[in-house]
Short mmCIF file of C-alpha atoms in Angstrom, two decimals:
data_model
loop_
_atom_site.label_atom_id
_atom_site.label_comp_id
_atom_site.label_asym_id
_atom_site.label_seq_id
_atom_site.Cartn_x
_atom_site.Cartn_y
_atom_site.Cartn_z
CA MET A 970 110.55 114.26 61.95
CA LEU A 971 109.30 110.81 62.89
CA LEU A 972 112.85 109.45 62.74
CA SER A 973 114.08 112.22 65.05
CA CYS A 974 111.28 111.43 67.48
CA ILE A 975 112.15 107.73 67.41
CA LYS A 976 115.80 108.61 68.04
CA ASN A 977 114.77 110.74 71.01
CA GLU A 978 112.57 108.02 72.46
CA ASN A 979 115.40 105.53 72.05
CA ARG A 980 117.77 107.90 73.81
CA LYS A 981 115.37 108.10 76.77
CA LEU A 982 115.74 104.34 77.14
CA HIS A 983 119.55 104.44 77.30
CA HIS A 984 120.77 102.96 80.59
CA SER A 985 117.15 102.47 81.55
CA VAL A 986 115.93 99.90 84.09
CA ILE A 987 113.39 98.82 81.47
CA TRP A 988 116.01 96.45 80.06
CA LEU A 989 116.18 94.75 83.44
CA ALA A 990 112.48 93.82 83.09
CA CYS A 991 113.02 92.80 79.48
CA VAL A 992 115.90 90.45 80.37
CA PHE A 993 115.07 89.32 83.90
CA ILE A 994 111.29 88.65 83.85
CA PRO A 995 111.30 86.04 81.00
CA ILE A 996 114.04 84.10 82.82
CA ILE A 997 111.58 83.22 85.61
CA PRO A 998 109.07 81.30 83.41
CA ALA A 999 112.02 79.81 81.52
CA VAL A 1000 113.67 78.35 84.62
CA MET A 1001 110.46 77.41 86.39
CA GLY A 1002 108.64 76.16 83.30
CA THR A 1003 111.58 73.92 82.44
CA GLY A 1004 111.79 72.72 86.04
CA ASN A 1005 108.09 71.94 86.02
CA TYR A 1006 108.45 70.09 82.71
CA GLN A 1007 111.27 67.98 84.15
CA MET A 1008 109.21 67.10 87.21
CA ASN A 1009 106.22 65.99 85.13
CA LEU A 1010 107.88 63.93 82.43
CA GLU A 1011 105.50 61.02 83.06
CA ILE A 1012 102.54 63.06 81.72
CA LEU A 1013 104.35 65.39 79.27
CA HIS A 1014 105.41 63.31 76.28
CA ASP A 1015 105.38 65.76 73.36
CA GLY A 1016 108.91 67.15 73.69
CA TRP A 1017 109.10 70.74 72.42
CA TYR A 1018 105.30 71.04 72.37
CA SER A 1019 105.02 70.01 76.01
CA LEU A 1020 107.79 72.38 77.00
CA TRP A 1021 105.95 75.17 75.17
CA THR A 1022 102.83 74.57 77.30
CA GLN A 1023 104.91 75.07 80.44
CA PHE A 1024 106.67 78.14 79.05
CA SER A 1025 103.76 79.98 77.57
CA LEU A 1026 101.01 79.32 80.11
CA PHE A 1027 101.63 81.94 82.78
CA TYR A 1028 103.95 84.07 80.68
CA SER A 1029 101.35 85.00 78.09
CA LEU A 1030 98.33 84.61 80.33
CA PHE A 1031 99.26 86.88 83.21
CA PHE A 1032 102.67 88.45 82.80
CA PHE A 1033 103.17 89.68 79.28
CA PRO A 1034 100.37 92.33 79.49
CA PRO A 1035 101.80 93.88 82.72
CA MET A 1036 105.27 93.86 81.13
CA ILE A 1037 103.94 95.78 78.14
CA GLY A 1038 102.17 98.03 80.67
CA LEU A 1039 105.50 98.60 82.39
CA TYR A 1040 107.18 99.58 79.12
CA ALA A 1041 104.34 101.95 78.16
CA ALA A 1042 104.20 103.54 81.61
CA TYR A 1043 107.93 104.13 81.50
CA LEU A 1044 107.72 105.80 78.09
CA TRP A 1045 105.10 108.29 79.32
CA ARG A 1046 106.57 108.76 82.79
CA LEU A 1047 109.04 111.40 81.70
CA GLU A 1048 106.28 113.45 80.11
CA HIS A 1049 104.24 113.32 83.34
CA PHE A 1050 107.15 114.75 85.34
CA ASN A 1051 107.55 118.46 86.10
CA HIS A 1052 106.22 120.55 83.18
CA ASN A 1053 107.32 118.22 80.43
CA TRP A 1054 103.81 118.01 78.98
CA ASN A 1055 103.90 121.74 78.25
CA THR A 1056 107.33 121.39 76.67
CA LEU A 1057 106.25 118.42 74.58
CA MET A 1058 103.06 120.03 73.30
CA THR A 1059 104.67 123.33 72.41
CA MET A 1060 107.42 121.75 70.35
CA PRO A 1061 107.02 121.97 66.57
CA VAL A 1062 106.40 118.24 66.31
CA PRO A 1063 103.18 116.73 64.91
CA GLU A 1064 101.19 114.77 67.50
CA ILE A 1065 101.18 111.73 65.27
CA ASP A 1066 104.99 111.61 65.31
CA ILE A 1067 105.06 111.78 69.12
CA CYS A 1068 102.52 109.00 69.25
CA LEU A 1069 104.07 106.76 66.60
CA SER A 1070 107.59 107.16 67.95
CA LYS A 1071 106.51 105.99 71.41
CA LEU A 1072 104.57 103.14 69.89
CA PHE A 1073 107.51 102.17 67.70
CA VAL A 1074 109.89 102.03 70.66
CA LEU A 1075 107.34 100.11 72.71
CA CYS A 1076 106.93 97.57 69.91
CA LYS A 1077 110.71 97.31 69.55
CA VAL A 1078 111.12 96.42 73.25
CA ALA A 1079 108.21 93.95 72.98
CA VAL A 1080 109.85 92.26 69.98
CA ILE A 1081 113.19 92.05 71.84
CA THR A 1082 111.36 90.47 74.81
CA GLN A 1083 109.75 87.90 72.51
CA ILE A 1084 113.07 87.10 70.80
CA TRP A 1085 114.74 86.72 74.20
CA MET A 1086 111.90 84.44 75.31
CA MET A 1087 112.41 82.25 72.22
CA ILE A 1088 116.19 82.13 72.79
CA LEU A 1089 115.53 81.01 76.36
CA PHE A 1090 113.05 78.45 75.09
CA PHE A 1091 115.65 77.03 72.71
CA LEU A 1092 118.41 77.02 75.35
CA CYS A 1093 116.18 75.36 77.97
CA GLY A 1094 115.02 72.76 75.43
CA LYS A 1095 118.61 71.94 74.52
CA TYR A 1096 119.66 71.88 78.18
CA ILE A 1097 117.11 69.20 79.00
CA GLY A 1098 118.09 67.29 75.87
CA LEU A 1099 115.18 67.80 73.49
CA PRO A 1100 116.10 66.62 69.97
CA GLY A 1101 116.36 68.93 66.93
CA GLY A 1102 115.43 72.60 66.78
CA ILE A 1103 112.32 74.52 67.76
CA PRO A 1104 109.37 73.36 65.60
CA ILE A 1105 108.24 75.98 63.09
CA ASP A 1106 104.77 76.05 64.72
CA MET A 1107 106.15 77.65 67.83
CA ILE A 1108 108.03 80.32 65.94
CA PHE A 1109 104.75 81.10 64.18
CA TRP A 1110 102.85 81.20 67.50
CA SER A 1111 105.45 83.50 68.92
CA LEU A 1112 105.06 85.84 65.92
CA ARG A 1113 101.29 85.79 66.41
CA GLY A 1114 101.80 86.67 70.07
CA THR A 1115 104.02 89.56 69.04
CA LEU A 1116 101.18 90.96 66.92
CA ALA A 1117 98.96 90.87 69.99
CA ALA A 1118 101.72 92.61 71.93
CA PHE A 1119 101.39 95.52 69.49
CA ALA A 1120 97.62 95.75 70.09
CA ILE A 1121 98.10 95.58 73.88
CA GLY A 1122 100.95 98.10 73.54
CA SER A 1123 98.65 100.54 71.78
CA CYS A 1124 96.04 100.10 74.53
CA GLN A 1125 98.60 100.51 77.32
CA LEU A 1126 100.09 103.55 75.65
CA PHE A 1127 96.65 105.12 75.78
CA LEU A 1128 96.15 104.19 79.45
CA SER A 1129 99.59 105.40 80.51
CA MET A 1130 99.04 108.68 78.71
CA VAL A 1131 95.72 109.48 80.37
CA ILE A 1132 96.59 108.06 83.81
CA ARG A 1133 99.41 110.05 85.38
CA SER A 1134 100.22 107.34 87.91
CA PHE A 1135 103.01 104.99 86.88
CA ALA A 1136 101.62 101.95 88.66
CA ILE A 1137 97.88 101.98 87.91
CA PRO A 1138 98.11 101.05 84.18
CA ILE A 1139 100.30 98.07 85.12
CA GLY A 1140 97.65 96.88 87.57
CA ILE A 1141 95.01 97.34 84.86
CA ALA A 1142 97.11 95.17 82.52
CA LEU A 1143 97.21 92.34 85.07
CA GLY A 1144 93.47 92.66 85.61
CA GLY A 1145 92.97 92.72 81.84
CA GLY A 1146 94.95 89.49 81.47
CA ILE A 1147 92.86 87.72 84.12
CA VAL A 1148 89.57 88.96 82.64
CA GLY A 1149 90.82 87.81 79.22
CA MET A 1150 91.49 84.34 80.59
CA LEU A 1151 87.98 84.14 82.07
CA LEU A 1152 86.36 85.39 78.86
CA THR A 1153 88.13 82.86 76.65
CA ALA A 1154 87.39 80.10 79.16
CA MET A 1155 83.68 80.94 78.86
CA ASN A 1156 83.76 81.04 75.08
CA SER A 1157 86.94 81.16 73.00
CA SER A 1158 85.41 83.60 70.51
CA TYR A 1159 84.91 86.21 73.28
CA GLY A 1160 88.69 86.66 73.30
CA PHE A 1161 88.55 88.45 69.94
CA PHE A 1162 86.71 91.32 71.63
CA TRP A 1163 89.22 91.84 74.44
CA PRO A 1164 92.77 93.00 73.58
CA TYR A 1165 94.42 91.33 76.58
CA ALA A 1166 93.04 87.94 75.55
CA LEU A 1167 94.70 88.10 72.13
CA MET A 1168 98.16 87.48 73.55
CA PHE A 1169 97.57 84.00 74.90
CA MET A 1170 95.31 83.08 72.02
CA GLY A 1171 98.11 84.00 69.64
CA MET A 1172 100.79 82.33 71.73
CA ASN A 1173 98.72 79.16 71.90
CA ALA A 1174 99.23 79.19 75.66
CA ASN A 1175 99.18 75.81 77.37
CA LYS A 1176 98.02 74.09 74.18
CA SER A 1177 99.87 71.78 71.79
CA ALA A 1178 97.23 71.99 69.05
CA ASN A 1179 96.62 75.24 67.17
CA VAL A 1180 93.72 77.04 68.91
CA LEU A 1181 93.33 79.55 66.07
CA SER A 1182 92.90 77.12 63.21
CA GLY A 1183 90.08 78.49 61.07
CA THR A 1184 89.87 81.78 62.97
CA MET A 1185 93.20 83.30 61.99
CA ALA A 1186 91.53 86.05 59.93
CA ALA A 1187 89.34 87.08 62.88
CA TYR A 1188 92.44 87.14 65.07
CA LEU A 1189 94.32 89.41 62.66
CA ILE A 1190 91.33 91.74 62.21
CA SER A 1191 90.92 91.96 65.98
CA ASN A 1192 94.60 92.85 66.44
CA VAL A 1193 94.52 95.53 63.75
CA PHE A 1194 91.23 96.91 65.09
CA PHE A 1195 92.50 97.38 68.66
CA PHE A 1196 95.85 98.71 67.45
CA VAL A 1197 94.22 101.36 65.26
CA LEU A 1198 91.44 102.12 67.76
CA PHE A 1199 93.73 102.99 70.67
CA LEU A 1200 96.23 104.76 68.45
CA GLY A 1201 93.34 106.86 67.12
CA ILE A 1202 92.15 107.67 70.66
CA VAL A 1203 95.67 108.70 71.71
CA LEU A 1204 95.95 110.95 68.65
CA PHE A 1205 92.50 112.43 69.22
CA ILE A 1206 93.30 113.26 72.84
CA LEU A 1207 96.65 114.79 71.93
CA LYS A 1208 95.05 116.94 69.25
CA LYS A 1209 91.93 118.04 71.12
CA LYS A 1210 92.83 118.16 74.81
CA ASP A 1211 94.92 120.74 76.54
CA CYS A 1212 97.72 119.88 78.98
CA LYS A 1213 96.66 119.57 82.61
CA MET B 1414 101.25 109.50 114.73
CA LYS B 1415 97.46 109.90 114.61
CA LYS B 1416 97.87 113.30 112.97
CA ALA B 1417 100.43 111.93 110.50
CA LEU B 1418 98.06 109.16 109.53
CA TYR B 1419 95.22 111.64 109.13
CA ASN B 1420 97.48 113.70 106.85
CA GLU B 1421 98.17 110.67 104.69
CA PHE B 1422 94.46 110.03 104.22
CA TYR B 1423 93.95 113.72 103.48
CA LYS B 1424 96.73 113.76 100.87
CA GLY B 1425 95.31 110.72 99.14
CA ARG B 1426 91.67 111.80 99.16
CA HIS B 1427 91.59 112.50 95.41
CA ALA B 1428 94.05 109.79 94.42
CA TYR B 1429 91.34 107.12 94.06
CA VAL B 1430 93.57 104.60 95.84
CA TRP B 1431 90.49 102.70 96.98
CA ALA B 1432 89.94 101.87 93.31
CA ILE B 1433 92.96 99.52 93.36
CA PRO B 1434 91.62 96.99 95.92
CA LEU B 1435 88.12 97.50 94.50
CA ALA B 1436 89.27 96.62 90.97
CA PHE B 1437 90.93 93.43 92.19
CA ILE B 1438 87.84 92.57 94.24
CA CYS B 1439 85.76 92.97 91.05
CA ILE B 1440 88.14 90.61 89.22
CA THR B 1441 87.77 88.09 92.06
CA ILE B 1442 83.98 88.37 91.82
CA LEU B 1443 84.15 87.79 88.04
CA TRP B 1444 86.39 84.78 88.64
CA GLN B 1445 83.86 83.35 91.10
CA ILE B 1446 80.92 83.99 88.79
CA PHE B 1447 82.81 82.02 86.16
CA CYS B 1448 83.81 79.19 88.53
CA ASN B 1449 80.36 78.81 90.10
CA GLN B 1450 78.42 78.21 86.90
CA LYS B 1451 76.55 74.90 86.84
CA LEU B 1452 77.76 73.41 90.11
CA THR B 1453 76.97 69.74 90.74
CA SER B 1454 75.71 68.53 94.12
CA GLU B 1455 79.19 67.10 94.82
CA GLN B 1456 80.79 70.45 94.11
CA LEU B 1457 78.25 72.20 96.34
CA ALA B 1458 79.20 69.78 99.12
CA TYR B 1459 82.77 71.12 99.22
CA GLY B 1460 81.96 74.70 98.10
CA TYR B 1461 83.49 76.58 101.04
CA THR B 1462 86.48 74.24 101.34
CA TYR B 1463 87.21 74.72 97.65
CA LEU B 1464 87.09 78.51 98.01
CA LEU B 1465 89.46 78.39 100.97
CA TYR B 1466 91.76 76.27 98.80
CA GLN B 1467 91.40 78.41 95.66
CA PHE B 1468 91.68 81.93 97.10
CA PRO B 1469 95.29 81.58 98.35
CA ILE B 1470 96.30 80.46 94.83
CA MET B 1471 94.56 83.48 93.29
CA ASN B 1472 96.21 85.69 95.89
CA SER B 1473 99.68 84.36 94.99
CA LEU B 1474 99.03 85.60 91.48
CA MET B 1475 97.26 88.89 92.13
CA MET B 1476 98.41 90.22 95.46
CA PRO B 1477 102.16 90.78 94.91
CA LEU B 1478 101.49 93.04 91.93
CA MET B 1479 98.46 94.65 93.55
CA ILE B 1480 100.54 95.48 96.63
CA ALA B 1481 103.36 96.83 94.44
CA VAL B 1482 100.84 99.06 92.62
CA LEU B 1483 99.31 100.21 95.92
CA ALA B 1484 102.65 101.09 97.51
CA SER B 1485 103.95 102.74 94.36
CA ARG B 1486 100.78 104.82 93.91
CA LEU B 1487 101.01 106.25 97.43
CA CYS B 1488 104.79 106.70 97.59
CA ASP B 1489 105.12 108.08 94.08
CA MET B 1490 103.10 111.19 94.98
CA GLU B 1491 105.95 112.28 97.28
CA ILE B 1492 108.60 111.42 94.72
CA LYS B 1493 106.83 113.19 91.86
CA GLY B 1494 106.13 116.24 93.97
CA ASP B 1495 109.63 116.11 95.49
CA THR B 1496 108.03 116.68 98.88
CA ILE B 1497 110.07 114.39 101.12
CA LYS B 1498 112.60 117.06 102.15
CA GLN B 1499 109.77 119.46 102.95
CA LEU B 1500 107.87 116.80 104.90
CA TYR B 1501 110.93 116.10 107.05
CA THR B 1502 110.80 119.66 108.30
CA LEU B 1503 107.24 119.09 109.48
CA GLN B 1504 107.28 115.55 110.87
CA SER B 1505 109.78 112.93 111.99
CA ARG B 1506 111.11 110.53 109.41
CA LYS B 1507 109.78 107.63 111.46
CA ALA B 1508 106.28 109.11 111.60
CA PHE B 1509 106.31 109.72 107.85
CA TYR B 1510 107.50 106.19 107.07
CA ASP B 1511 105.04 104.56 109.51
CA SER B 1512 102.00 106.62 108.60
CA LYS B 1513 102.46 105.98 104.91
CA PHE B 1514 102.82 102.26 105.61
CA PHE B 1515 99.66 102.15 107.74
CA HIS B 1516 97.80 104.08 105.08
CA GLU B 1517 98.76 101.41 102.54
CA ALA B 1518 97.95 98.65 105.05
CA PHE B 1519 94.44 100.09 105.41
CA PHE B 1520 93.73 99.43 101.73
CA LEU B 1521 95.23 95.97 102.04
CA LEU B 1522 92.86 95.31 104.93
CA LEU B 1523 89.93 96.48 102.79
CA PHE B 1524 90.94 93.97 100.13
CA VAL B 1525 91.16 91.11 102.66
CA ILE B 1526 87.75 92.02 104.11
CA GLY B 1527 86.38 92.12 100.57
CA GLU B 1528 87.73 88.63 99.84
CA CYS B 1529 86.23 87.25 103.06
CA ALA B 1530 82.90 88.84 102.13
CA ILE B 1531 83.05 87.20 98.69
CA ILE B 1532 83.51 83.78 100.31
CA CYS B 1533 80.47 84.32 102.51
CA LEU B 1534 78.41 85.72 99.63
CA CYS B 1535 79.30 82.82 97.31
CA GLY B 1536 78.07 80.36 99.93
CA THR B 1537 74.77 82.24 100.29
CA ILE B 1538 74.16 82.90 96.59
CA TYR B 1539 75.14 79.48 95.26
CA HIS B 1540 73.74 77.53 98.26
CA TYR B 1541 76.83 75.55 99.25
CA THR B 1542 75.79 72.58 101.31
CA ASP B 1543 78.90 72.30 103.49
CA ASN B 1544 79.46 74.47 106.56
CA LEU B 1545 82.03 77.20 106.57
CA ASN B 1546 84.79 76.15 108.96
CA MET B 1547 85.18 79.34 110.96
CA THR B 1548 88.66 78.41 112.22
CA ALA B 1549 89.94 77.82 108.69
CA PHE B 1550 88.15 80.97 107.54
CA GLY B 1551 89.81 83.04 110.27
CA GLN B 1552 93.17 81.50 109.46
CA PHE B 1553 92.71 82.36 105.79
CA GLY B 1554 91.92 86.00 106.63
CA ALA B 1555 94.84 86.30 109.05
CA VAL B 1556 97.33 84.67 106.67
CA THR B 1557 96.23 86.78 103.70
CA PHE B 1558 96.61 89.96 105.71
CA VAL B 1559 99.90 89.06 107.41
CA VAL B 1560 101.63 87.74 104.28
CA GLY B 1561 100.30 90.78 102.42
CA LEU B 1562 101.75 93.03 105.13
CA VAL B 1563 105.19 91.43 104.89
CA ILE B 1564 105.21 91.91 101.11
CA LEU B 1565 103.88 95.42 101.58
CA MET B 1566 106.81 96.21 103.91
CA LEU B 1567 109.22 95.26 101.18
CA GLN B 1568 107.35 97.15 98.45
CA HIS B 1569 106.85 100.18 100.69
CA PHE B 1570 110.56 100.37 101.35
CA LEU B 1571 111.47 99.93 97.68
CA SER B 1572 108.91 102.48 96.48
CA LEU B 1573 110.27 105.11 98.85
CA ARG B 1574 113.90 104.15 98.30
CA PHE B 1575 113.91 104.37 94.51
CA THR B 1576 112.81 107.49 92.70
CA ASN B 1577 112.26 105.40 89.59
CA GLN B 1578 109.14 103.37 90.30
CA ILE B 1579 109.89 100.85 87.59
CA LEU B 1580 112.18 98.83 89.89
CA PRO B 1581 109.64 98.19 92.70
CA LEU B 1582 107.11 97.23 90.05
CA ILE B 1583 109.51 94.85 88.33
CA ILE B 1584 110.04 93.21 91.73
CA GLY B 1585 106.27 93.06 92.29
CA LEU B 1586 105.75 91.49 88.88
CA ALA B 1587 108.57 89.01 89.45
CA GLY B 1588 107.01 88.28 92.86
CA SER B 1589 103.70 87.36 91.26
CA PHE B 1590 105.54 85.10 88.84
CA LEU B 1591 107.59 83.46 91.60
CA GLY B 1592 104.57 83.04 93.88
CA LEU B 1593 102.63 81.27 91.17
CA PHE B 1594 105.46 79.03 90.00
CA ALA B 1595 106.60 78.22 93.54
CA MET B 1596 103.43 76.15 93.96
CA PHE B 1597 104.78 73.71 91.40
CA LEU B 1598 108.19 73.49 93.06
CA PRO B 1599 109.28 71.17 95.87
CA HIS B 1600 108.49 72.47 99.34
CA THR B 1601 112.18 72.80 100.20
CA VAL B 1602 112.49 75.45 97.44
CA SER B 1603 109.13 77.21 97.77
CA ARG B 1604 109.57 77.87 101.49
CA TRP B 1605 112.26 80.44 100.60
CA ILE B 1606 109.92 82.41 98.37
CA ILE B 1607 107.86 84.79 100.48
CA TYR B 1608 105.46 85.46 97.59
CA SER B 1609 104.29 81.85 97.73
CA TYR B 1610 103.29 82.06 101.39
CA PHE B 1611 99.63 82.70 100.60
CA ALA B 1612 99.46 79.12 99.36
CA GLU B 1613 101.98 77.85 101.93
CA PHE B 1614 99.38 78.35 104.67
CA GLN B 1615 96.48 76.72 102.83
CA THR B 1616 93.96 75.15 105.18
CA ALA B 1617 93.09 72.22 102.88
CA LYS B 1618 94.88 69.96 100.46
CA MET B 1619 93.26 68.92 97.21
CA TYR B 1620 93.40 65.42 95.72
CA TRP B 1621 92.37 64.64 92.18
CA ASP B 1622 91.71 61.26 90.68
CA ALA B 1623 92.20 61.56 86.93
CA ASN B 1624 90.47 58.21 86.24
CA THR B 1625 87.24 58.85 88.15
CA ARG B 1626 87.57 62.67 87.75
CA GLU B 1627 86.83 62.98 91.44
CA MET B 1628 88.11 65.73 93.65
CA TRP B 1629 88.33 65.68 97.41
CA PHE B 1630 89.96 67.65 100.19
CA THR B 1631 91.68 66.85 103.43
CA PRO B 1632 92.13 69.49 106.13
CA LEU B 1633 95.67 70.60 106.90
CA SER B 1634 96.83 71.48 110.38
CA PHE B 1635 97.75 75.13 110.64
CA PRO B 1636 101.52 75.68 111.05
CA TYR B 1637 101.35 78.07 114.02
CA VAL B 1638 105.13 78.06 114.57
CA LYS B 1639 105.75 79.05 110.97
CA PHE B 1640 103.10 81.76 111.26
CA VAL B 1641 104.74 83.21 114.38
CA LEU B 1642 108.12 83.09 112.62
CA LEU B 1643 106.58 84.98 109.71
CA LEU B 1644 105.26 87.62 112.11
CA ILE B 1645 108.71 87.99 113.66
CA LEU B 1646 110.27 88.25 110.20
CA GLY B 1647 107.72 90.93 109.30
CA VAL B 1648 108.43 93.00 112.40
CA ALA B 1649 112.21 92.64 111.89
CA LEU B 1650 111.88 93.66 108.24
CA PHE B 1651 109.84 96.68 109.20
CA ILE B 1652 112.30 97.87 111.84
CA ILE B 1653 115.32 97.35 109.57
CA SER B 1654 113.71 99.06 106.57
CA GLN B 1655 112.51 101.94 108.74
CA LYS B 1656 116.03 102.47 110.12
CA ILE B 1657 117.64 102.33 106.67
CA PHE B 1658 115.11 104.81 105.34
CA ALA B 1659 115.52 107.17 108.29
CA LYS B 1660 119.27 107.31 107.84
CA ARG B 1661 119.07 108.04 104.15
CA GLU B 1662 120.03 111.49 102.96
CA VAL B 1663 117.38 113.21 100.85
#
C-alpha cells in the first residue's frame, strides 16, 4: 500500500512547477556565490573551502527552509482543494501510508535539490579553475545538511497540513531560518533545539572548519527527534481529527 | 471603489492576514534584541544611523518573500473558491483588481509603520546617543513602502494570473535571493534588480577598518531622480498589469 501511495504522490508531481524551484533556485546562489568569490580573491585563499562559504551561506541560512516549505505546501495543496480531504480520508489507505508517502516524496525532491546544488558547486569550482575535485568534507557536510532537510521537511509537512493556505507555511519557514540564525549566533548549542537551525549547522554554512566537531551525536539525535516528533503529530492529527 | 475595498476587508476578516506582517515584525524585534546586546559607547553614538543602514538590508532579505506570501494569501482565496467569474458579475474587473491591491498595500503599510516604530523604540530602550535624522528616517519609510509597493504590484499580478500559487512564490523566493546577493554585485548589475532597491536607497554608507576594527558611516545624498523614476515605473507597471488582467478571459 505504501508503494502505491508513493507512486500516486510521484504522479502528482509529474509536469509540476515544483521542478522549476528545484532547478532554478540553486542556480542563483551558484552564480552569485561564485561571482562574489571571484570578486574577493584577495581575502578568500582556501580554494574549494572558500567557495563553499560563499555557496552555503545564504542558501542554507535563509533559502533552503522556504524551498522545503514550498515542496511540502505543494504536496498538501491538492488535498486542500475542493473536497479532496473527504476523498482522501475515506479511502481504504492507512494514515501512516499517506503520511510516509508524502514525506518520502518530499525527501526525494530535497535530495535531488542537494545533488543539483553539489553538481553546480563542482561545475562552478571547475569554471573558475579550482584544482582537483570537491574535498570529501564538503560532500559530508552536504549529506549532513540533507539529514536536516528531512527534519525540516517533517516539520513543514505538519505545517502545510494544518494550515490550508499555500503561502503561510513558506513564510513561516523563512522566519524559522532567520530565528535559527539568531539562536545559533547567541549560542551555537541553541541550534539543536530549533529544527530550522539544523540545516546551516549541518551544511557548515560560511565556515571552513567543521562547526559540529564533538557534537555530531547531538546533531543526529536532534534531527531524528524533530523528524519523529512532527511525523508523530501529523499521524496523530490524521487519526484523531475529522476533516474540516 | 470604497465599497469594493470594504468588501475585501470583510472577506479577509477571518483570514488572519495581519499575522503575516506581525510575524515579520516580531522577527525584526528578535533581530534587534540580538544586535543590541552589550552595546559600547561608540556603538551607541551611531545607533540610529546603524539601524537606518541595517534595516534596508534586512528588508532585501525578508520583504520580497513576505510580499509574495501576502499577495498569495489574499489572491488565493478567490482562486481556491473559484469566485472570480462570480465577482465579475458584481463589480468591474478594474475595481476588483484595484481593491485587492489596496487591501494588500494596507498590510504592507502596517509593516512599514511597525519597522519605523521599532527604530524609534530601539533608540529609547537602548539609549542611543546620536539624534535620529528625521529626513533620513522619512526617506527610509518612503523608500521601504514604495519599493515594497512596486514588488507587490508584480506579485499581485502573478498571484491573480496563475491559479497555481507555487510560481509567484518561487519568484518571491528568487527575489529575496537576488535582492540579498545584488548587494555584493557591482552597481551596474544591481541597479537592474528591483528586489535590491531597498538597499539601493540607503541613507548611509558603512566603512569598516579591519585593522582597528572600527566602523563609521558617511551620509549619502538621496537619489531623488531615481526615486521619481521608480514611482513612474511603479505606476506604469500597475496600469499595464491591470489592463492585462482585465482583458483576460476567466
